[in-house]
mmCIF file of C-alpha atoms in Angstrom:
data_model
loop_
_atom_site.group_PDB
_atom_site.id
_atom_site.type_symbol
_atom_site.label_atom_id
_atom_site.label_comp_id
_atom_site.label_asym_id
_atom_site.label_seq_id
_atom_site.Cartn_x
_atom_site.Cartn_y
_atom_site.Cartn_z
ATOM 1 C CA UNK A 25 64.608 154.401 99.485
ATOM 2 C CA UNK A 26 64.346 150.416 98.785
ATOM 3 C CA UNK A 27 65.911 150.923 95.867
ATOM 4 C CA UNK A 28 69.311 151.877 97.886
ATOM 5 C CA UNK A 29 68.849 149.779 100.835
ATOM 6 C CA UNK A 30 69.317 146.840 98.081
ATOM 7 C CA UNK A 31 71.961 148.017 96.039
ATOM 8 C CA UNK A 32 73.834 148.581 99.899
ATOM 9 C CA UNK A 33 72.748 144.732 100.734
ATOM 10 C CA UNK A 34 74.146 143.966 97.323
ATOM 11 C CA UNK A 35 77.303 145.892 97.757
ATOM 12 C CA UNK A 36 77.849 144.225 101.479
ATOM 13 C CA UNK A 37 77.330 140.581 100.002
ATOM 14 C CA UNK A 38 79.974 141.926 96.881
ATOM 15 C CA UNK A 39 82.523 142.761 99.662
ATOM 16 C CA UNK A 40 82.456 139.334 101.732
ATOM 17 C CA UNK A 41 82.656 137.248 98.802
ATOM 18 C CA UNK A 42 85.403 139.296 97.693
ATOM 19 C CA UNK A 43 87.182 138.846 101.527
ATOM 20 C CA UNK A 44 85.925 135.451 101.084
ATOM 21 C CA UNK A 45 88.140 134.813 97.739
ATOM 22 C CA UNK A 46 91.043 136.659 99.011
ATOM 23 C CA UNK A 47 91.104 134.065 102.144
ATOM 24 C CA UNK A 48 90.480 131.532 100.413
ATOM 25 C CA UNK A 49 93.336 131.906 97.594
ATOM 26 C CA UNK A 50 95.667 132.875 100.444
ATOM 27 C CA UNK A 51 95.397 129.462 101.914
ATOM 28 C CA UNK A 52 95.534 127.977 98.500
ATOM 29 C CA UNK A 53 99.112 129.475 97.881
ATOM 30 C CA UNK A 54 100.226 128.441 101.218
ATOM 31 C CA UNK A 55 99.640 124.816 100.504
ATOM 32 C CA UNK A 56 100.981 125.377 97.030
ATOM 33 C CA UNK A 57 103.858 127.091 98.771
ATOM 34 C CA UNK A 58 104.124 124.104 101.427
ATOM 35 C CA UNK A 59 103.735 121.274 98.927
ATOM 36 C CA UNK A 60 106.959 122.949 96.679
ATOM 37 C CA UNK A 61 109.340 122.793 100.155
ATOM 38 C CA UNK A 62 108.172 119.567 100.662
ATOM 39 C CA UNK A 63 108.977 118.280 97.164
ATOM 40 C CA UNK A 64 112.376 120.246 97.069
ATOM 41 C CA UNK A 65 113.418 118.296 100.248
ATOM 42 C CA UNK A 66 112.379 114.888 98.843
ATOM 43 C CA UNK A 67 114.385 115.269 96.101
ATOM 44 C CA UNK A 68 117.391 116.669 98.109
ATOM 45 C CA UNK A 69 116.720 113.571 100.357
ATOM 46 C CA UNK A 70 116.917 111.317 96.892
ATOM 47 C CA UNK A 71 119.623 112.670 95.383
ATOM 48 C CA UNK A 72 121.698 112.461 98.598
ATOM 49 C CA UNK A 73 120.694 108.584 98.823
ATOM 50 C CA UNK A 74 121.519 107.929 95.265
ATOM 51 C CA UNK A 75 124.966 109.330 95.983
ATOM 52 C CA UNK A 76 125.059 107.296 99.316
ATOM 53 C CA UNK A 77 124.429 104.288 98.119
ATOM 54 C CA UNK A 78 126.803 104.805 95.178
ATOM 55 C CA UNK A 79 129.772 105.372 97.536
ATOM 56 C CA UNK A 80 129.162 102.033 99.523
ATOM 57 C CA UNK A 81 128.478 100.154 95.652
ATOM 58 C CA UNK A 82 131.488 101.059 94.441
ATOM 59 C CA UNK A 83 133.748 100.070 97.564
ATOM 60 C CA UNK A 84 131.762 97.081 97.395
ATOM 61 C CA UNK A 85 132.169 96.183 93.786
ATOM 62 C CA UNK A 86 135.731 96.504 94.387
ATOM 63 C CA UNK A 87 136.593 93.763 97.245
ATOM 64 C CA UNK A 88 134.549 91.338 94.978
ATOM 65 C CA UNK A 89 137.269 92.023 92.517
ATOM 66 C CA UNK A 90 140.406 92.003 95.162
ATOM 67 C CA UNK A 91 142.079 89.040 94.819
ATOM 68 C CA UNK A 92 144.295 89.363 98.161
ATOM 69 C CA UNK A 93 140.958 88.858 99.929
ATOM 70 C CA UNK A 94 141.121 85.093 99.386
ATOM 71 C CA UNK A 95 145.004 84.946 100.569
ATOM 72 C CA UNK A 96 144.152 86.328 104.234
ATOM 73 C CA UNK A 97 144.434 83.535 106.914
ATOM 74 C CA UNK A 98 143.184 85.680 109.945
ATOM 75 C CA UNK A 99 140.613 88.195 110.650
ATOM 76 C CA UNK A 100 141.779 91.317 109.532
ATOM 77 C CA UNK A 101 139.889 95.049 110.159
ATOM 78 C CA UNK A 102 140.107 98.098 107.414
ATOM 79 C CA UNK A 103 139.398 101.422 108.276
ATOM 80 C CA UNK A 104 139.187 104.265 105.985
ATOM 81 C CA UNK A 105 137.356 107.973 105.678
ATOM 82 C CA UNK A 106 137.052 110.247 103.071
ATOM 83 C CA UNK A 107 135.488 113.769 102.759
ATOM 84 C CA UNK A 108 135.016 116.587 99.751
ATOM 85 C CA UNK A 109 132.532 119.607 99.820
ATOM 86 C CA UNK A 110 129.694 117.487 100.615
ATOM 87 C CA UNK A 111 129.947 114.159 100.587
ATOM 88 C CA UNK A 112 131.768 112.300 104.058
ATOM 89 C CA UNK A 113 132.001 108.898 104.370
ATOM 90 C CA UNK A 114 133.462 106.152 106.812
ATOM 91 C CA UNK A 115 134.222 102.987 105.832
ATOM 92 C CA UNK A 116 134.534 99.788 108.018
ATOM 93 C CA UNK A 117 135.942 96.258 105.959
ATOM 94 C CA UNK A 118 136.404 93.074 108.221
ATOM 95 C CA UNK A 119 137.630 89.921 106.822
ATOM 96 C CA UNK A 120 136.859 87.155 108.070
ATOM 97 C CA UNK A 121 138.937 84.346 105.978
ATOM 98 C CA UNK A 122 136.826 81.321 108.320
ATOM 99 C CA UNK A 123 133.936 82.142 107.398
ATOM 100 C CA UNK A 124 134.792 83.057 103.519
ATOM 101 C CA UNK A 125 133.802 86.331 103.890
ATOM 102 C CA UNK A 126 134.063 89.949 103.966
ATOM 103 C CA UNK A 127 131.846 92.389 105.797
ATOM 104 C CA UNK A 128 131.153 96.002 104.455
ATOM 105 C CA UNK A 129 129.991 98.767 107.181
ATOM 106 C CA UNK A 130 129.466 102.390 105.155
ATOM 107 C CA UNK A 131 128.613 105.689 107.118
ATOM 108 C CA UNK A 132 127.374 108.293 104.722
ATOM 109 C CA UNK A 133 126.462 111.848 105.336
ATOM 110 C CA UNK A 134 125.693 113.483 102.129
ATOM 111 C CA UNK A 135 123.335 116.857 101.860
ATOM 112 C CA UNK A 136 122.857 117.080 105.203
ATOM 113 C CA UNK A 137 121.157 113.250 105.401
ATOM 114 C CA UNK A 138 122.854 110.217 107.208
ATOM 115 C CA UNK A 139 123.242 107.042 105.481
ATOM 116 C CA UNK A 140 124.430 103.688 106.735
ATOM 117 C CA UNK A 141 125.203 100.159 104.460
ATOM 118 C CA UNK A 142 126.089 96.962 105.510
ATOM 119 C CA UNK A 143 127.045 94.474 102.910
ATOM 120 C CA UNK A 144 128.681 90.769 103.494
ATOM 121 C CA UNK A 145 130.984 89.942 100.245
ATOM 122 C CA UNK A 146 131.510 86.277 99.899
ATOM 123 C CA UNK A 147 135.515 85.667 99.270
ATOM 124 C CA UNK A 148 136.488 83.193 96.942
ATOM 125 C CA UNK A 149 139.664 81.582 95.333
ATOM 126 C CA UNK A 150 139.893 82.991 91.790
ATOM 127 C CA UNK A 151 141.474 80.820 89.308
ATOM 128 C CA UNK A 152 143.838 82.585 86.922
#
């Protein structure tokens, strides 16, 4: 009779470590599972500033090169927009000839994040 009433206390403690494990590596996966969204969404959230800040760079870069910048005598606003499949952006240029300079405003909504740039572009007379 022991001889069963141990191999039943064995078989008990068998089965809870078993529930145990199964518990156990279910919460395990769930953080695994978690921890992949997470990174997924940071690099969504990267790539969609990369392309962000490329948009306002490149609208940037050219006004440093615009040489009809340095021939404005009054303050003079620039509005544009511009959309494709996912990319929108709204861009602001003010110059402002008394002060030598040219401000850059950039509203970017790319991959469902929203961006927004401000550069000032110093205007100078270019020789040649």
């Amino acid at each position: 009779m022991r001889l069963r009433e141990t191999s039943g206390g064995a078989m008990v403690f068998v089965i809870l470590m078993l529930c145990l494990l199964a518990v156990l590596s279910t919460g395990f996966l769930t953080m695994i599972q978690a921890a992949c969204r997470s990174g997924a969404e940071n690099g969504r959230y990267a790539r969609s500033l990369v392309m962000a800040r490329s948009v306002h760079q490149s609208v940037c870069r050219r006004l440093e090169e615009a040489e009809w910048l340095a021939d404005e005598e009054e303050t003079k606003e620039i509005y544009g927009e511009g959309e494709t499949e996912d990319v929108k952006a709204e861009i602001r240029i003010l110059v402002l000839p008394e002060e030598d300079q040219a401000e850059v405003s950039t509203e970017v909504s790319c991959g469902g994040f929203h961006f927004s740039f401000f550069t000032r572009i110093p205007v100078e007379e270019r020789e040649g």
